[in-house]
Amino acid sequence: MSTSPLASGPHGPCRLRPSLDTVLDALHTGARARGGPLPAGGPDTVTARLRDAVGDVLPDRGDPDALRTLVHAFAEGAADPAHPLCAAHLHCPPLAVAAAADLAATALNPSLDSWDQAPAASALEALVTRALARETGHADGLVTTGGTESNQLALLLARETHGGSVRLVHGANAHHSLPRAAWLLGLPEPVVVPAPAGTLDPVSLDDLLTRLPGPHLVAATAGTTDAGLIDPLPEIAARCAAHGARLHIDAAYGGPLLFSDRHRPRLAGLDAAHSITLDLHKLGWQPVPAGLLTVRDPDDLAALRHHADYLNADDDTEAGLPDLLGRSLRTTRRADVLKLAVTLKTLGRTGLGALVDQVCAHAQEFAALVHDDPRLDLHDRPVISTVLFRPADATDTAVAALRRHLLTTGRAVLGRARADGRLWLKATLLNPATRTDDLAELITLVHQAHAEGPR
C-alpha cells in the first residue's frame, strides 16, 4: 500500500478511509462540546478557544493529530445549520448525499478550465445546467459560486448585449449584490423603484421606464433576503416587454419552488426573464457553493468567450475538445456540479419538492404560533420559509440586544430585518427535519431572552 498522503490515484481510497473516520469522530465530539446551535461566549471567547486549540499554525515539525484537533475545534466553534434552533440566514443543512458527492469531487480534484483536466465533469456540467435551465423555461445555464456571481454575470451579459451601455433598474427590496455589480462593471448609477409593500411596484416601474432613457435592465426578485417575498413577476414582465427592457430575475432564494407542484405557481412569469439567478445552497440543501445563472438565449453567452492557447487552442477545439473557458469568468473551477447531479438523481423532482413543501409548512406553522401568542407581533404570513416577528412590547434596541443575547449564549441563531420602519427578528426555516417542539422552543427562548435583557 502506498504511504503517500495524496487522496487521488488508485491508492487514494486506502489513504482516505482513516482520515474520514477521524473527521467523523472529530465532528461528533466537537458538536457535543458545542452543545447548541452556536458556540457560547461570543467572538472573543470563540477566537481564544480556537487559538488555544490550534497553537502554532505552521510548526517546524508537523503534527500527525492535526486533522482531529482542528476538525474538533472547527466543529465546536461552528454555527450548525442542521440544528433546529439555527434559523437566521439562508444557510441550509446540506444533504448527506450532496456532502458525500462533494467529497468525491474534492478527492478527484477536476478543474473545469480545460477538458483534459475534467473530461467527465465537463460533460456532467453540460447535462445538469441544461436540465436546470429547462426547469426555468430557459435554454442554457452556467455554474457559479452563488447569487452574487450570478447577478454580476447577468449584468455583464446585459451590458455586452447592449453594446457596453445599460442602466440597471431594481426594486428597493433587491439584493445588495445588484447595485454592487453595477458599480463593479462601471455601469451608470442604478435607479431604484419603490417597494412599498416589500415588493417592486409595477406601476412605478412603468412610469420610470417611460421617463428614463434606455437601454434598461430591470432586476426583479423571487424571494427577498429579508422576508422571502416574490415580486409580481407577470406584471413586471409585461412592463418590460412593453418598453423593450431586458429582464433579470434574482431567484436565488425562491427558485427551487419550481420543484414543488404546490408552490411552483408562485413563480409564474419566471420564464419571461432573459436571465435568472438560482442558488441551491439555500433552498436546495447543497454545500456551499452551488449557484447557477440560466439564460433564455444561449447566444448571450458568447460575450464570455475567451482564448488562452494552453487551455483552448484553436486546433484542439476544431478537433472536438470542448472549450470550457466560455462557461465562466473564472479559470480554475472545482466540480461543484457533481453534488447537484447526485442530489437531482437521488431525490428527483418529487423528493426535492417534498423538502420544499416541508420547510414552507414549517414557516406557516411557526407564523401561526407567533400569531397566537399575545406577547409577540407577526409581521405577515410567510410566502416561502421566512418569518419576521418580535416581542410586542420591545423597542428596536431591545430586539437587537435580544438577538445578540441569544447568539452569545449559544442558545439560538435568529436573523434581523427591517420592515415597516421597525426591526424584526427573522427566522429562516430551511431544515426539513424541524419539529413542532423545536418551533415552540424557539419562541420560549425568545421570551426568556427578552425577560433577561433591556426593554
CSV table of C-alpha atoms in Angstrom, one decimal:
chain,number,residue,atom,x,y,z
A,1,MET,CA,0.0,0.0,0.0
A,2,SER,CA,1.2,3.5,-0.8
A,3,THR,CA,2.2,5.7,2.1
A,4,SER,CA,1.5,8.8,0.1
A,5,PRO,CA,-0.8,11.4,1.8
A,6,LEU,CA,-2.4,12.2,-1.5
A,7,ALA,CA,-6.1,11.5,-1.8
A,8,SER,CA,-6.3,10.9,-5.6
A,9,GLY,CA,-5.0,7.9,-7.6
A,10,PRO,CA,-5.5,4.2,-7.2
A,11,HIS,CA,-4.3,4.2,-3.6
A,12,GLY,CA,-6.4,7.2,-2.6
A,13,PRO,CA,-9.3,5.4,-1.0
A,14,CYS,CA,-7.0,3.4,1.2
A,15,ARG,CA,-5.4,6.5,2.5
A,16,LEU,CA,-8.7,8.4,2.8
A,17,ARG,CA,-10.5,5.9,5.0
A,18,PRO,CA,-8.7,6.5,8.3
A,19,SER,CA,-8.8,10.3,7.6
A,20,LEU,CA,-12.6,10.0,7.1
A,21,ASP,CA,-13.1,8.1,10.3
A,22,THR,CA,-11.0,10.8,12.1
A,23,VAL,CA,-13.1,13.6,10.6
A,24,LEU,CA,-16.4,12.0,11.5
A,25,ASP,CA,-15.3,11.3,15.1
A,26,ALA,CA,-14.0,14.9,15.5
A,27,LEU,CA,-17.2,16.3,14.0
A,28,HIS,CA,-19.3,14.4,16.6
A,29,THR,CA,-17.1,15.2,19.6
A,30,GLY,CA,-16.8,18.9,18.5
A,31,ALA,CA,-20.6,19.2,18.2
A,32,ARG,CA,-21.1,17.6,21.6
A,33,ALA,CA,-18.6,20.0,23.1
A,34,ARG,CA,-20.5,22.9,21.5
A,35,GLY,CA,-23.8,21.7,22.8
A,36,GLY,CA,-26.1,24.0,20.9
A,37,PRO,CA,-26.6,25.7,17.5
A,38,LEU,CA,-23.8,28.2,18.2
A,39,PRO,CA,-20.7,28.2,20.5
A,40,ALA,CA,-21.4,30.2,23.7
A,41,GLY,CA,-19.3,33.2,24.7
A,42,GLY,CA,-19.3,35.5,21.7
A,43,PRO,CA,-16.5,36.4,19.3
A,44,ASP,CA,-13.7,36.9,21.8
A,45,THR,CA,-14.3,33.7,23.6
A,46,VAL,CA,-14.7,31.6,20.5
A,47,THR,CA,-11.5,33.1,19.0
A,48,ALA,CA,-9.5,32.5,22.1
A,49,ARG,CA,-10.7,28.9,22.4
A,50,LEU,CA,-9.8,28.2,18.7
A,51,ARG,CA,-6.4,29.9,19.1
A,52,ASP,CA,-5.6,27.7,22.0
A,53,ALA,CA,-6.6,24.6,20.2
A,54,VAL,CA,-4.7,25.4,17.0
A,55,GLY,CA,-1.5,26.6,18.6
A,56,ASP,CA,1.3,27.2,16.0
A,57,VAL,CA,-0.4,27.1,12.6
A,58,LEU,CA,2.9,26.4,10.8
A,59,PRO,CA,5.1,24.5,13.2
A,60,ASP,CA,8.7,23.4,12.3
A,61,ARG,CA,7.6,19.8,12.6
A,62,GLY,CA,4.1,18.6,11.6
A,63,ASP,CA,1.5,17.3,14.0
A,64,PRO,CA,0.1,13.9,12.9
A,65,ASP,CA,-3.0,14.6,15.0
A,66,ALA,CA,-3.7,18.0,13.4
A,67,LEU,CA,-6.7,16.7,11.5
A,68,ARG,CA,-8.5,15.5,14.6
A,69,THR,CA,-7.5,18.6,16.6
A,70,LEU,CA,-8.6,21.2,14.1
A,71,VAL,CA,-11.8,19.5,12.9
A,72,HIS,CA,-12.9,19.1,16.6
A,73,ALA,CA,-12.1,22.8,17.2
A,74,PHE,CA,-13.8,23.8,14.0
A,75,ALA,CA,-17.0,21.9,14.8
A,76,GLU,CA,-17.0,23.1,18.4
A,77,GLY,CA,-16.9,26.7,17.2
A,78,ALA,CA,-19.3,26.3,14.3
A,79,ALA,CA,-22.8,27.5,13.6
A,80,ASP,CA,-24.6,24.3,13.0
A,81,PRO,CA,-27.2,24.7,10.2
A,82,ALA,CA,-28.6,21.3,10.9
A,83,HIS,CA,-29.6,22.3,14.4
A,84,PRO,CA,-33.3,23.2,14.6
A,85,LEU,CA,-32.6,26.4,16.5
A,86,CYS,CA,-30.1,27.7,13.9
A,87,ALA,CA,-32.6,29.7,11.8
A,88,ALA,CA,-31.1,33.1,11.0
A,89,HIS,CA,-29.9,33.0,7.4
A,90,LEU,CA,-30.3,31.3,4.1
A,91,HIS,CA,-27.8,28.8,5.4
A,92,CYS,CA,-29.0,25.3,4.8
A,93,PRO,CA,-28.1,22.0,6.3
A,94,PRO,CA,-26.6,20.1,3.4
A,95,LEU,CA,-28.0,16.8,2.3
A,96,ALA,CA,-25.8,13.8,3.2
A,97,VAL,CA,-25.6,12.6,-0.5
A,98,ALA,CA,-24.6,16.1,-1.6
A,99,ALA,CA,-21.8,16.3,1.1
A,100,ALA,CA,-20.6,12.8,0.1
A,101,ALA,CA,-20.5,13.8,-3.6
A,102,ASP,CA,-18.7,17.0,-2.7
A,103,LEU,CA,-16.0,14.9,-1.0
A,104,ALA,CA,-15.7,12.8,-4.2
A,105,ALA,CA,-15.2,15.9,-6.3
A,106,THR,CA,-12.6,17.2,-3.8
A,107,ALA,CA,-10.7,13.9,-3.8
A,108,LEU,CA,-10.6,13.7,-7.6
A,109,ASN,CA,-10.0,17.5,-7.9
A,110,PRO,CA,-11.0,18.1,-11.5
A,111,SER,CA,-10.6,21.7,-12.7
A,112,LEU,CA,-13.2,22.9,-15.2
A,113,ASP,CA,-10.9,25.1,-17.2
A,114,SER,CA,-9.9,22.5,-19.8
A,115,TRP,CA,-11.3,19.2,-21.0
A,116,ASP,CA,-8.1,17.3,-20.2
A,117,GLN,CA,-8.5,18.2,-16.5
A,118,ALA,CA,-12.2,17.4,-16.3
A,119,PRO,CA,-13.4,15.0,-19.0
A,120,ALA,CA,-16.4,13.6,-17.1
A,121,ALA,CA,-17.0,16.7,-15.1
A,122,SER,CA,-17.4,18.9,-18.2
A,123,ALA,CA,-19.9,16.5,-19.8
A,124,LEU,CA,-21.8,16.3,-16.5
A,125,GLU,CA,-21.9,20.1,-16.1
A,126,ALA,CA,-23.4,20.5,-19.6
A,127,LEU,CA,-26.1,17.9,-18.8
A,128,VAL,CA,-27.0,19.4,-15.4
A,129,THR,CA,-27.0,23.1,-16.3
A,130,ARG,CA,-29.2,22.5,-19.3
A,131,ALA,CA,-31.6,20.3,-17.3
A,132,LEU,CA,-32.0,23.0,-14.6
A,133,ALA,CA,-32.3,25.7,-17.3
A,134,ARG,CA,-35.2,23.8,-18.8
A,135,GLU,CA,-36.9,23.9,-15.4
A,136,THR,CA,-36.9,27.7,-15.6
A,137,GLY,CA,-38.0,27.7,-19.2
A,138,HIS,CA,-34.6,28.6,-20.4
A,139,ALA,CA,-32.1,27.1,-22.9
A,140,ASP,CA,-28.8,27.0,-21.1
A,141,GLY,CA,-27.0,27.9,-17.8
A,142,LEU,CA,-23.7,28.3,-16.0
A,143,VAL,CA,-22.5,27.1,-12.7
A,144,THR,CA,-21.5,29.9,-10.4
A,145,THR,CA,-20.4,30.4,-6.8
A,146,GLY,CA,-23.8,31.7,-5.8
A,147,GLY,CA,-26.3,34.5,-6.2
A,148,THR,CA,-23.7,37.3,-6.1
A,149,GLU,CA,-21.7,35.9,-9.0
A,150,SER,CA,-24.9,35.0,-10.9
A,151,ASN,CA,-26.2,38.6,-10.6
A,152,GLN,CA,-22.8,40.0,-11.7
A,153,LEU,CA,-22.8,37.8,-14.7
A,154,ALA,CA,-26.4,38.8,-15.6
A,155,LEU,CA,-25.4,42.5,-15.6
A,156,LEU,CA,-22.3,41.7,-17.6
A,157,LEU,CA,-24.3,39.8,-20.3
A,158,ALA,CA,-26.8,42.7,-20.4
A,159,ARG,CA,-24.1,45.2,-20.8
A,160,GLU,CA,-22.4,43.3,-23.7
A,161,THR,CA,-25.8,42.7,-25.4
A,162,HIS,CA,-26.5,46.4,-25.4
A,163,GLY,CA,-23.1,47.4,-26.8
A,164,GLY,CA,-21.5,48.3,-23.4
A,165,SER,CA,-24.2,50.5,-22.0
A,166,VAL,CA,-27.3,49.6,-20.0
A,167,ARG,CA,-28.9,51.1,-16.9
A,168,LEU,CA,-29.9,48.9,-14.0
A,169,VAL,CA,-33.4,49.4,-12.6
A,170,HIS,CA,-34.2,47.5,-9.4
A,171,GLY,CA,-36.6,47.5,-6.6
A,172,ALA,CA,-35.8,48.9,-3.1
A,173,ASN,CA,-36.1,45.3,-2.0
A,174,ALA,CA,-33.3,44.0,-4.3
A,175,HIS,CA,-30.3,42.1,-3.1
A,176,HIS,CA,-27.2,44.3,-2.4
A,177,SER,CA,-25.2,42.4,-5.0
A,178,LEU,CA,-27.1,44.0,-7.8
A,179,PRO,CA,-26.1,47.7,-7.3
A,180,ARG,CA,-22.7,46.5,-6.3
A,181,ALA,CA,-22.3,44.6,-9.6
A,182,ALA,CA,-23.3,47.8,-11.5
A,183,TRP,CA,-20.5,49.6,-9.7
A,184,LEU,CA,-18.1,46.8,-10.4
A,185,LEU,CA,-18.9,46.9,-14.1
A,186,GLY,CA,-18.8,50.6,-14.4
A,187,LEU,CA,-22.5,51.0,-15.3
A,188,PRO,CA,-24.5,54.2,-14.6
A,189,GLU,CA,-25.9,54.7,-11.2
A,190,PRO,CA,-28.8,52.3,-10.7
A,191,VAL,CA,-32.3,53.6,-10.5
A,192,VAL,CA,-34.3,52.3,-7.5
A,193,VAL,CA,-38.1,51.6,-7.9
A,194,PRO,CA,-40.2,51.8,-4.7
A,195,ALA,CA,-41.3,48.6,-3.0
A,196,PRO,CA,-43.9,49.9,-0.5
A,197,ALA,CA,-45.2,46.5,0.4
A,198,GLY,CA,-41.8,44.8,0.3
A,199,THR,CA,-42.2,44.0,-3.5
A,200,LEU,CA,-41.3,46.0,-6.6
A,201,ASP,CA,-44.3,48.3,-7.6
A,202,PRO,CA,-45.1,47.6,-11.3
A,203,VAL,CA,-46.9,51.0,-11.7
A,204,SER,CA,-43.9,52.9,-10.5
A,205,LEU,CA,-41.7,50.7,-12.8
A,206,ASP,CA,-43.9,51.6,-15.8
A,207,ASP,CA,-43.7,55.3,-15.0
A,208,LEU,CA,-39.9,55.1,-14.6
A,209,LEU,CA,-39.3,53.2,-17.8
A,210,THR,CA,-41.5,55.7,-19.7
A,211,ARG,CA,-39.4,58.7,-18.5
A,212,LEU,CA,-35.9,57.2,-18.2
A,213,PRO,CA,-33.7,56.9,-21.4
A,214,GLY,CA,-32.7,53.3,-22.1
A,215,PRO,CA,-31.5,50.7,-22.6
A,216,HIS,CA,-32.7,49.2,-19.3
A,217,LEU,CA,-32.0,46.1,-17.4
A,218,VAL,CA,-34.9,45.5,-14.9
A,219,ALA,CA,-34.0,43.2,-12.0
A,220,ALA,CA,-36.9,41.6,-10.1
A,221,THR,CA,-36.7,39.4,-7.1
A,222,ALA,CA,-38.3,36.0,-6.4
A,223,GLY,CA,-37.5,35.5,-2.7
A,224,THR,CA,-36.2,38.6,-0.9
A,225,THR,CA,-33.5,38.1,1.6
A,226,ASP,CA,-35.3,39.9,4.4
A,227,ALA,CA,-38.8,38.5,4.2
A,228,GLY,CA,-38.9,35.9,1.4
A,229,LEU,CA,-41.3,38.0,-0.8
A,230,ILE,CA,-41.8,37.5,-4.5
A,231,ASP,CA,-42.2,40.4,-6.8
A,232,PRO,CA,-45.3,40.4,-9.1
A,233,LEU,CA,-43.4,38.8,-11.9
A,234,PRO,CA,-46.1,38.6,-14.7
A,235,GLU,CA,-46.8,42.3,-14.3
A,236,ILE,CA,-43.2,43.3,-14.3
A,237,ALA,CA,-42.5,41.1,-17.3
A,238,ALA,CA,-45.4,42.8,-19.2
A,239,ARG,CA,-44.0,46.3,-18.4
A,240,CYS,CA,-40.5,45.2,-19.6
A,241,ALA,CA,-41.9,43.8,-22.8
A,242,ALA,CA,-43.9,47.0,-23.5
A,243,HIS,CA,-40.8,49.2,-23.0
A,244,GLY,CA,-38.3,46.8,-24.7
A,245,ALA,CA,-36.4,46.4,-21.4
A,246,ARG,CA,-34.3,43.4,-20.6
A,247,LEU,CA,-35.5,41.4,-17.5
A,248,HIS,CA,-33.3,39.6,-15.0
A,249,ILE,CA,-34.9,37.7,-12.1
A,250,ASP,CA,-32.9,37.1,-8.9
A,251,ALA,CA,-34.5,33.8,-7.8
A,252,ALA,CA,-31.5,32.8,-5.6
A,253,TYR,CA,-33.9,32.0,-2.7
A,254,GLY,CA,-37.3,31.2,-4.4
A,255,GLY,CA,-36.1,29.4,-7.5
A,256,PRO,CA,-36.4,25.9,-6.0
A,257,LEU,CA,-40.2,26.4,-5.6
A,258,LEU,CA,-40.1,25.1,-9.2
A,259,PHE,CA,-39.7,21.6,-7.8
A,260,SER,CA,-42.9,21.8,-5.8
A,261,ASP,CA,-46.3,21.2,-7.5
A,262,ARG,CA,-47.9,23.2,-4.7
A,263,HIS,CA,-45.6,26.2,-4.7
A,264,ARG,CA,-44.5,26.4,-8.4
A,265,PRO,CA,-47.4,28.7,-9.4
A,266,ARG,CA,-45.8,31.4,-7.2
A,267,LEU,CA,-43.1,31.7,-9.9
A,268,ALA,CA,-45.5,32.4,-12.8
A,269,GLY,CA,-43.7,34.8,-15.1
A,270,LEU,CA,-40.2,33.5,-14.3
A,271,ASP,CA,-39.7,32.2,-17.9
A,272,ALA,CA,-40.2,35.7,-19.3
A,273,ALA,CA,-36.8,36.7,-17.9
A,274,HIS,CA,-33.7,37.0,-20.1
A,275,SER,CA,-31.6,35.6,-17.2
A,276,ILE,CA,-32.3,34.0,-13.9
A,277,THR,CA,-30.2,33.6,-10.8
A,278,LEU,CA,-30.6,30.3,-8.9
A,279,ASP,CA,-28.7,29.4,-5.7
A,280,LEU,CA,-29.1,25.8,-4.5
A,281,HIS,CA,-27.0,26.2,-1.3
A,282,LYS,CA,-30.1,28.0,0.0
A,283,LEU,CA,-33.4,26.2,-0.6
A,284,GLY,CA,-31.6,23.3,-2.4
A,285,TRP,CA,-29.7,21.8,0.6
A,286,GLN,CA,-26.3,21.9,-1.1
A,287,PRO,CA,-22.9,22.5,0.4
A,288,VAL,CA,-21.5,25.9,-0.5
A,289,PRO,CA,-21.1,26.9,-3.4
A,290,ALA,CA,-24.0,25.9,-5.6
A,291,GLY,CA,-25.1,28.8,-7.8
A,292,LEU,CA,-26.4,29.0,-11.3
A,293,LEU,CA,-27.3,31.5,-13.9
A,294,THR,CA,-29.7,30.5,-16.6
A,295,VAL,CA,-30.3,32.3,-19.9
A,296,ARG,CA,-33.1,32.3,-22.4
A,297,ASP,CA,-30.9,32.9,-25.4
A,298,PRO,CA,-27.7,30.8,-25.5
A,299,ASP,CA,-26.1,33.4,-27.8
A,300,ASP,CA,-25.9,35.8,-24.8
A,301,LEU,CA,-23.1,33.6,-23.5
A,302,ALA,CA,-20.9,34.5,-26.5
A,303,ALA,CA,-19.8,37.5,-24.5
A,304,LEU,CA,-17.8,35.2,-22.2
A,305,ARG,CA,-15.7,33.6,-25.0
A,306,HIS,CA,-12.0,33.8,-24.2
A,307,HIS,CA,-8.9,32.3,-25.6
A,308,ALA,CA,-5.8,31.0,-23.8
A,309,ASP,CA,-3.7,28.8,-26.1
A,310,TYR,CA,-2.7,26.4,-23.3
A,311,LEU,CA,-6.3,25.7,-22.4
A,312,ASN,CA,-8.4,26.0,-25.6
A,313,ALA,CA,-6.1,26.1,-28.6
A,314,ASP,CA,-8.0,26.6,-31.9
A,315,ASP,CA,-6.8,23.2,-33.3
A,316,ASP,CA,-7.9,21.4,-30.1
A,317,THR,CA,-11.3,23.0,-30.3
A,318,GLU,CA,-11.6,22.2,-34.1
A,319,ALA,CA,-10.6,18.6,-33.3
A,320,GLY,CA,-13.6,18.3,-30.9
A,321,LEU,CA,-12.2,19.1,-27.4
A,322,PRO,CA,-14.8,21.1,-25.5
A,323,ASP,CA,-13.9,24.8,-24.9
A,324,LEU,CA,-14.6,25.5,-21.2
A,325,LEU,CA,-13.3,29.0,-20.8
A,326,GLY,CA,-16.6,30.5,-22.1
A,327,ARG,CA,-18.5,28.8,-19.3
A,328,SER,CA,-17.3,31.2,-16.6
A,329,LEU,CA,-15.3,34.3,-15.8
A,330,ARG,CA,-13.2,32.0,-13.5
A,331,THR,CA,-10.4,29.9,-14.8
A,332,THR,CA,-9.8,27.1,-12.3
A,333,ARG,CA,-13.2,25.8,-11.2
A,334,ARG,CA,-14.0,22.8,-9.0
A,335,ALA,CA,-16.6,20.3,-10.0
A,336,ASP,CA,-19.5,21.7,-8.0
A,337,VAL,CA,-21.8,20.1,-10.5
A,338,LEU,CA,-21.3,16.6,-9.1
A,339,LYS,CA,-23.2,17.3,-5.8
A,340,LEU,CA,-26.0,18.9,-7.8
A,341,ALA,CA,-26.2,15.9,-10.2
A,342,VAL,CA,-26.2,13.4,-7.3
A,343,THR,CA,-28.9,15.3,-5.5
A,344,LEU,CA,-31.2,15.7,-8.5
A,345,LYS,CA,-30.8,12.0,-9.4
A,346,THR,CA,-31.2,10.7,-5.9
A,347,LEU,CA,-34.3,12.7,-4.8
A,348,GLY,CA,-35.8,13.5,-8.2
A,349,ARG,CA,-38.3,16.3,-8.7
A,350,THR,CA,-40.8,14.7,-6.3
A,351,GLY,CA,-38.3,14.3,-3.4
A,352,LEU,CA,-36.9,17.9,-3.8
A,353,GLY,CA,-40.5,19.2,-4.0
A,354,ALA,CA,-41.4,17.4,-0.8
A,355,LEU,CA,-38.5,19.1,1.0
A,356,VAL,CA,-39.6,22.5,-0.3
A,357,ASP,CA,-43.1,21.8,0.9
A,358,GLN,CA,-41.9,20.7,4.4
A,359,VAL,CA,-39.9,23.9,5.1
A,360,CYS,CA,-42.7,26.1,3.7
A,361,ALA,CA,-45.2,24.3,6.0
A,362,HIS,CA,-42.8,24.8,9.0
A,363,ALA,CA,-42.8,28.5,8.3
A,364,GLN,CA,-46.6,28.6,8.2
A,365,GLU,CA,-46.8,26.6,11.5
A,366,PHE,CA,-44.2,28.9,13.1
A,367,ALA,CA,-46.1,32.0,12.0
A,368,ALA,CA,-49.3,30.5,13.5
A,369,LEU,CA,-47.6,30.0,16.8
A,370,VAL,CA,-46.4,33.6,16.8
A,371,HIS,CA,-49.8,34.9,15.7
A,372,ASP,CA,-51.5,33.1,18.6
A,373,ASP,CA,-49.0,34.4,21.2
A,374,PRO,CA,-50.3,37.8,22.5
A,375,ARG,CA,-46.7,38.7,23.6
A,376,LEU,CA,-45.5,38.6,20.1
A,377,ASP,CA,-46.1,40.6,16.9
A,378,LEU,CA,-46.1,38.8,13.5
A,379,HIS,CA,-45.1,40.9,10.5
A,380,ASP,CA,-47.0,38.8,8.0
A,381,ARG,CA,-47.8,35.3,6.8
A,382,PRO,CA,-44.7,33.8,5.1
A,383,VAL,CA,-44.5,33.5,1.3
A,384,ILE,CA,-41.7,30.9,1.3
A,385,SER,CA,-39.9,29.9,4.6
A,386,THR,CA,-39.0,33.2,6.3
A,387,VAL,CA,-41.0,34.6,9.3
A,388,LEU,CA,-40.5,38.1,10.8
A,389,PHE,CA,-41.6,38.5,14.4
A,390,ARG,CA,-40.8,40.5,17.5
A,391,PRO,CA,-41.8,40.9,21.1
A,392,ALA,CA,-44.9,43.1,21.1
A,393,ASP,CA,-43.6,45.5,23.8
A,394,ALA,CA,-40.0,45.7,22.7
A,395,THR,CA,-38.1,48.7,21.3
A,396,ASP,CA,-35.8,48.2,18.3
A,397,THR,CA,-32.9,48.5,20.6
A,398,ALA,CA,-34.3,45.7,22.8
A,399,VAL,CA,-34.9,43.5,19.7
A,400,ALA,CA,-31.3,43.9,18.6
A,401,ALA,CA,-30.0,43.2,22.1
A,402,LEU,CA,-32.3,40.1,22.5
A,403,ARG,CA,-30.9,38.6,19.3
A,404,ARG,CA,-27.3,39.2,20.3
A,405,HIS,CA,-28.0,37.7,23.7
A,406,LEU,CA,-29.3,34.5,22.0
A,407,LEU,CA,-26.2,34.4,19.8
A,408,THR,CA,-23.6,35.0,22.5
A,409,THR,CA,-25.2,32.5,24.9
A,410,GLY,CA,-25.3,30.0,22.0
A,411,ARG,CA,-28.9,29.2,22.6
A,412,ALA,CA,-30.5,30.1,19.2
A,413,VAL,CA,-29.5,31.7,16.0
A,414,LEU,CA,-32.0,34.3,14.6
A,415,GLY,CA,-31.5,36.9,12.0
A,416,ARG,CA,-32.7,40.5,11.8
A,417,ALA,CA,-34.5,42.5,9.2
A,418,ARG,CA,-36.1,46.0,8.9
A,419,ALA,CA,-39.6,46.3,7.6
A,420,ASP,CA,-42.3,48.9,8.0
A,421,GLY,CA,-39.9,51.1,9.8
A,422,ARG,CA,-39.2,48.6,12.6
A,423,LEU,CA,-36.6,46.0,13.5
A,424,TRP,CA,-37.7,42.4,13.4
A,425,LEU,CA,-36.3,39.0,14.4
A,426,LYS,CA,-36.0,36.8,11.3
A,427,ALA,CA,-36.5,33.0,11.4
A,428,THR,CA,-35.4,31.4,8.1
A,429,LEU,CA,-36.6,27.8,8.3
A,430,LEU,CA,-34.6,25.6,5.9
A,431,ASN,CA,-34.3,22.4,7.9
A,432,PRO,CA,-36.9,19.8,6.8
A,433,ALA,CA,-36.3,17.8,10.0
A,434,THR,CA,-37.5,20.7,12.2
A,435,ARG,CA,-40.4,19.6,14.6
A,436,THR,CA,-43.2,21.5,16.2
A,437,ASP,CA,-41.4,21.2,19.6
A,438,ASP,CA,-38.4,22.9,18.1
A,439,LEU,CA,-40.5,25.8,16.9
A,440,ALA,CA,-42.2,26.2,20.3
A,441,GLU,CA,-38.7,26.1,22.0
A,442,LEU,CA,-37.5,28.9,19.7
A,443,ILE,CA,-40.4,31.1,20.9
A,444,THR,CA,-39.7,30.1,24.5
A,445,LEU,CA,-36.1,31.1,24.2
A,446,VAL,CA,-37.1,34.5,22.7
A,447,HIS,CA,-39.4,35.2,25.7
A,448,GLN,CA,-36.6,34.2,28.1
A,449,ALA,CA,-34.0,36.4,26.4
A,450,HIS,CA,-36.4,39.3,26.3
A,451,ALA,CA,-37.1,38.9,30.0
A,452,GLU,CA,-33.4,38.8,30.8
A,453,GLY,CA,-32.4,41.8,28.7
A,454,PRO,CA,-33.2,45.5,28.3
A,455,ARG,CA,-36.6,46.5,27.1
